[in-house]
Short mmCIF file of C-alpha atoms in Angstrom, two decimals:
data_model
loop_
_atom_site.label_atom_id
_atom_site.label_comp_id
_atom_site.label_asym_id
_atom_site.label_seq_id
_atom_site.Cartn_x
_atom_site.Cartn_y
_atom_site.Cartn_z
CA UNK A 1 1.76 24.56 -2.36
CA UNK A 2 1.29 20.86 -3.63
CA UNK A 3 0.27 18.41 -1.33
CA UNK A 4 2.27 15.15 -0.52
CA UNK A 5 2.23 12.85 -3.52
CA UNK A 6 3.12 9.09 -3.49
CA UNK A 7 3.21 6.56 -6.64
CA UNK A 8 1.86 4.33 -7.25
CA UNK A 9 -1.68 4.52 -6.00
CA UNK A 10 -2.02 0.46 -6.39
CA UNK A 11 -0.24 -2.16 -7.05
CA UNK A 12 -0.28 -5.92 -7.54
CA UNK A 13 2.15 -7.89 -6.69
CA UNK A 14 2.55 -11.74 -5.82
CA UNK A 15 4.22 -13.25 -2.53
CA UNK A 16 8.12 -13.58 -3.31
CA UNK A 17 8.45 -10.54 -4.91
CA UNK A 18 9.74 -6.71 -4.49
CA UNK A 19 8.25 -3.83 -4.33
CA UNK A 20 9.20 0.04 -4.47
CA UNK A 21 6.92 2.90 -3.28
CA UNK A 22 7.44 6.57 -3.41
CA UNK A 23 6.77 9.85 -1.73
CA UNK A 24 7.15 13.10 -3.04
CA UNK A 25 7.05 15.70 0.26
CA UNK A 26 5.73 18.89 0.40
CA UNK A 27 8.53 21.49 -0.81
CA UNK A 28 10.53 22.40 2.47
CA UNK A 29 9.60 19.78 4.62
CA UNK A 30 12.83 17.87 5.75
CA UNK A 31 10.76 14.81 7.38
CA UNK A 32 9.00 11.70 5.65
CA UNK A 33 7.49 8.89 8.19
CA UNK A 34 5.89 6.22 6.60
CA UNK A 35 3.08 3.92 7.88
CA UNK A 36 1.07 0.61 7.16
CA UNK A 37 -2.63 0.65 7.38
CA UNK A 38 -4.33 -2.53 7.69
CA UNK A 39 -7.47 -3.67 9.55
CA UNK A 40 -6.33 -5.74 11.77
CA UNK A 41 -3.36 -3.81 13.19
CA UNK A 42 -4.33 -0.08 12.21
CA UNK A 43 -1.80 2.24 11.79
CA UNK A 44 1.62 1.01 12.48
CA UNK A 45 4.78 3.30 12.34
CA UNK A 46 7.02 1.72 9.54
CA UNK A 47 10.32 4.57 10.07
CA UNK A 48 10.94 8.45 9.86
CA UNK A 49 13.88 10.00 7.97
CA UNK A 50 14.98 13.65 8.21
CA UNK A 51 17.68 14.95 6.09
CA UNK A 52 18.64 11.75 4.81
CA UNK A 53 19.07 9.80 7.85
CA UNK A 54 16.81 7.31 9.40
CA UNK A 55 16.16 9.06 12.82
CA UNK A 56 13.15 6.18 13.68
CA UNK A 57 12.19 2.72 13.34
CA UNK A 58 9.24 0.72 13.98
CA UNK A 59 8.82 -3.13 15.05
CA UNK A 60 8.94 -4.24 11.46
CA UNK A 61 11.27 -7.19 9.69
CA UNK A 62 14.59 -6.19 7.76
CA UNK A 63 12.08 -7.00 4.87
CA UNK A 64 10.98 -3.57 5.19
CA UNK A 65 13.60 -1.01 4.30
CA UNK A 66 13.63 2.91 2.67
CA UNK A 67 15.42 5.66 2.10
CA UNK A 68 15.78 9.31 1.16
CA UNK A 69 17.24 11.90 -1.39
CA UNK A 70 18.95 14.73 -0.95
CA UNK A 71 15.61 16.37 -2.18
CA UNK A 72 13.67 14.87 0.30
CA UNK A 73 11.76 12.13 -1.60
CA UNK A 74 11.63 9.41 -0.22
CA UNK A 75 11.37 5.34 -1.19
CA UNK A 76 10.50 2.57 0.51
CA UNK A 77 11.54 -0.86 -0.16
CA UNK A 78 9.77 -4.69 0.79
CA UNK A 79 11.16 -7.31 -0.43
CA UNK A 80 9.99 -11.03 -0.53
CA UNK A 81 6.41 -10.01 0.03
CA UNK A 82 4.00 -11.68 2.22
CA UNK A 83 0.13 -11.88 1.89
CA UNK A 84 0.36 -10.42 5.43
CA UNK A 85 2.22 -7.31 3.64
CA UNK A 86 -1.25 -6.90 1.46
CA UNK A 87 -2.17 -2.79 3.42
CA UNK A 88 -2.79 0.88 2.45
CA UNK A 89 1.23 2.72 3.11
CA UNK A 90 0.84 6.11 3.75
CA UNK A 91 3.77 8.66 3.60
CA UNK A 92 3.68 11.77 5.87
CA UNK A 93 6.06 14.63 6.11
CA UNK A 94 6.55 17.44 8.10
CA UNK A 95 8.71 20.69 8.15
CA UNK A 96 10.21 19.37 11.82
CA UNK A 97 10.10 16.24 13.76
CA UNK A 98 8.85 18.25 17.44
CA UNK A 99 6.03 17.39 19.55
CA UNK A 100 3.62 19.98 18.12
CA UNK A 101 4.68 19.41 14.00
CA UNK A 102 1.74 18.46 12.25
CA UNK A 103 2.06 15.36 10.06
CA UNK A 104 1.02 15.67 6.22
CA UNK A 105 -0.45 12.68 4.49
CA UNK A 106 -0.33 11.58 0.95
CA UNK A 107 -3.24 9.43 -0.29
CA UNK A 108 -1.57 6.24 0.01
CA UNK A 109 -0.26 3.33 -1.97
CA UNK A 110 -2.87 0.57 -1.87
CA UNK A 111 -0.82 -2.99 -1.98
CA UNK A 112 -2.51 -6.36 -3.10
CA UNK A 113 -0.12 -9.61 -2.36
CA UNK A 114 -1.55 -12.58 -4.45
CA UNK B 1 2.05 -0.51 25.66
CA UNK B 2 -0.98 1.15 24.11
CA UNK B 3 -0.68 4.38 24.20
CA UNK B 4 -3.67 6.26 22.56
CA UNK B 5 -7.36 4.03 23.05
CA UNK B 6 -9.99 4.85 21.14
CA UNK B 7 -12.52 2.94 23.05
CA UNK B 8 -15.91 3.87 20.21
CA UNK B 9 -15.33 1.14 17.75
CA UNK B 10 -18.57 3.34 15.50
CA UNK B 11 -20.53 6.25 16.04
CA UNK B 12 -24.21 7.38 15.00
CA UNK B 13 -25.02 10.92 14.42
CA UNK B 14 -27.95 12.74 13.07
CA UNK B 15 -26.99 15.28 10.96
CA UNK B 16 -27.22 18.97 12.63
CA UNK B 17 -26.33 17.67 15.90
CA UNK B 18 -22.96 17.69 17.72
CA UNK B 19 -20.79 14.52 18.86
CA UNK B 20 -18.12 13.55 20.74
CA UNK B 21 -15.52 11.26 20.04
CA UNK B 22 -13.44 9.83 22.93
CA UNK B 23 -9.85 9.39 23.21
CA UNK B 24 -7.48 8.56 26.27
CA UNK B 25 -4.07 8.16 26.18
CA UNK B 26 -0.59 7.19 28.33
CA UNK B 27 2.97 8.84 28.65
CA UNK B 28 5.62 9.57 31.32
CA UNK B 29 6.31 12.88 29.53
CA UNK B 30 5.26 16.04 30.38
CA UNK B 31 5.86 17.60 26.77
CA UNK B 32 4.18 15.68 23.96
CA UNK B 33 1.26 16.88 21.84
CA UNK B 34 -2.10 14.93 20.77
CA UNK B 35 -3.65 15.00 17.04
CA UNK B 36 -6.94 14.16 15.27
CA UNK B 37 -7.06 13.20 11.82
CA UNK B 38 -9.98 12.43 9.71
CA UNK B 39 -9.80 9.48 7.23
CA UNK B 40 -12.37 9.24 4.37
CA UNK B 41 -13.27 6.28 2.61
CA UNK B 42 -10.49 7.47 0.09
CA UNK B 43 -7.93 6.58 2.59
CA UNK B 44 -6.37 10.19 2.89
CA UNK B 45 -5.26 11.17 6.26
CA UNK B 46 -6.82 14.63 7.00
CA UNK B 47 -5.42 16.65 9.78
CA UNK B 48 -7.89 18.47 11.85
CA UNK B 49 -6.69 19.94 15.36
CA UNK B 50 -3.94 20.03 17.77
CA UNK B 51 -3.22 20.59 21.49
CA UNK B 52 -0.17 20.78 23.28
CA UNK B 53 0.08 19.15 26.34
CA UNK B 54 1.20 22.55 27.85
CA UNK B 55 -1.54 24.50 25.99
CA UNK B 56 -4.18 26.09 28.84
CA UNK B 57 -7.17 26.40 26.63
CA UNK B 58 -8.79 23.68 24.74
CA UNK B 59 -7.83 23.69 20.40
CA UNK B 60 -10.90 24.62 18.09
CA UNK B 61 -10.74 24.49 14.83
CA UNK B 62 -14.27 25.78 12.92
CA UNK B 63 -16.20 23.08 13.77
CA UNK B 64 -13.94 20.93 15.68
CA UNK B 65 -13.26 21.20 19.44
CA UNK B 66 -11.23 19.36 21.82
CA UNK B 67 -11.87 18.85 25.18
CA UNK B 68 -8.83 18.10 27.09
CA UNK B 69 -8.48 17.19 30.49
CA UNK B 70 -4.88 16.83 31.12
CA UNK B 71 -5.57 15.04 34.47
CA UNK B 72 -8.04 12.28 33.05
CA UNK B 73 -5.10 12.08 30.21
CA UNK B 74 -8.18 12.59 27.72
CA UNK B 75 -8.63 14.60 24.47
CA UNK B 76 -11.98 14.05 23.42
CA UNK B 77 -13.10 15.56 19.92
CA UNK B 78 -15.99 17.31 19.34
CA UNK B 79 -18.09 17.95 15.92
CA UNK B 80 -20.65 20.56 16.30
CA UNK B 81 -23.51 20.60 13.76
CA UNK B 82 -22.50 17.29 12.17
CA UNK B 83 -22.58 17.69 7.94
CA UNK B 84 -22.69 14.73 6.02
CA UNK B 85 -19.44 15.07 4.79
CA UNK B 86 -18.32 13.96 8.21
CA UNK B 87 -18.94 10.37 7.44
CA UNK B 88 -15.04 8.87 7.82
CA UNK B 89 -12.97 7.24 10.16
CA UNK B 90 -11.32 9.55 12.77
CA UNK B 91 -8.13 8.49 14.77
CA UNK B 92 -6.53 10.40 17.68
CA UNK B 93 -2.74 10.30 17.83
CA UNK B 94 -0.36 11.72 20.31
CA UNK B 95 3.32 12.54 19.67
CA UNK B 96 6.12 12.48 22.61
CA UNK B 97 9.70 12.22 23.61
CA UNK B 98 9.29 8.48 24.92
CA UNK B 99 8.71 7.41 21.21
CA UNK B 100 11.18 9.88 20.10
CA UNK B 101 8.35 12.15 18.61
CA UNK B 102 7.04 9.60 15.92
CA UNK B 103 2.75 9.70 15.77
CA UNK B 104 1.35 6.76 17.60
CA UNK B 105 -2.30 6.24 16.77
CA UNK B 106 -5.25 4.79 17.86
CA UNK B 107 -7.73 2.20 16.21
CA UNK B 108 -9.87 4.93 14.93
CA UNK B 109 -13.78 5.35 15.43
CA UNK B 110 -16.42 5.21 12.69
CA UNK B 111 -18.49 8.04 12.93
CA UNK B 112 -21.41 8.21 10.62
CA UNK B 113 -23.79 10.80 9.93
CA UNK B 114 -27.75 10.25 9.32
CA UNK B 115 -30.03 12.35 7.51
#
């Protein structure tokens, strides 16, 4: 069974812009969370869909948005970047959303503000 | 509030020998279940062992044990015969009805392994 895939793997952007990232979850699994990884703040909790409805959000500006398919993929949007934005995003998905549901991870978007 | 401290910012390990990482953590609820993942320098999150907060015996995985003591609200993770391949950041993370079952982490410990 194929792992969790996201696209791109890095990116370059400059402050002002948009950006899109992707996730591909593993075949069944109904849940994507995604995450931003930086060194400062570790791992934050960005939001969690499950069958196409946002069921989570974390303490993040209206900058950050996302969204998911009917095939479970799911995108996530930030626009007007900040340097402060510059972090490793990691999508997760899982067949549930329970206490005891392990988490998947893809490898990660890597995202350079200029 | 924090809810999962990792209080090891790094760890040192010769390789062979066993270590523990420690984690402690905070919640009202009596149902939630706590994680460790391992994070290589390729920035992949790897899961490695669970325990249920209702779960009676302690989670081992191959090599990976964790030593949970509900009352301390700890779930320490332990590496026996530490492989150089162990070399990564680890992070303990705990899942629970107060956060609506999203994975809150910790800041992660360094563990390296020596020759």
């Amino acid at each position: 069974k194929a792992g969790v895939t996201q696209t791109p793997r890095y990116l370059i952007k400059t402050r002002g812009q948009q950006v899109t990232l992707s996730c591909s979850p593993i075949s069944g699994h109904r849940s994507v969370s995604w995450y931003q990884q930086t060194p400062g703040q570790g791992l934050q909790f960005l939001f969690e869909y499950f069958s196409e409805t946002q069921r989570n959000k974390g303490n993040f500006p209206g900058r950050f948005s996302g969204r998911q398919f009917s095939n479970s993929r799911s995108e996530m949007n930030v626009s007007t970047l900040e340097l402060g934005d510059s972090a490793l995003y990691l999508c997760a998905s899982s067949y549930g959303t329970s206490r005891d549901t392990e988490q998947f991870f893809g490898p990660g978007t890597r995202l350079t503000v200029l | 509030a924090q809810k999962i401290t990792q209080t090891q910012p790094g760890m040192f390990v010769q390789e062979k020998e066993a270590v523990t990482l420690d984690c402690t953590y905070d919640t009202s609820d009596q149902s939630y279940g706590l994680f460790w993942y391992k994070q290589p320098s390729s920035g992949e999150m790897i899961f490695l062992i669970y325990q249920g907060s209702y779960d009676e015996q302690n989670a081992t995985e191959g090599r990976y044990s964790l030593n949970f003591q509900k009352a301390r609200k700890s779930a320490n993770l332990v590496i026996s015969a530490s492989q150089l391949g162990d070399s990564a950041m680890y992070f303990c993370a705990m899942r629970d009805g107060g956060s609506n079952y999203k994975l809150t982490f910790g800041k992660g410990t360094l563990l390296t392994v020596n020759p």
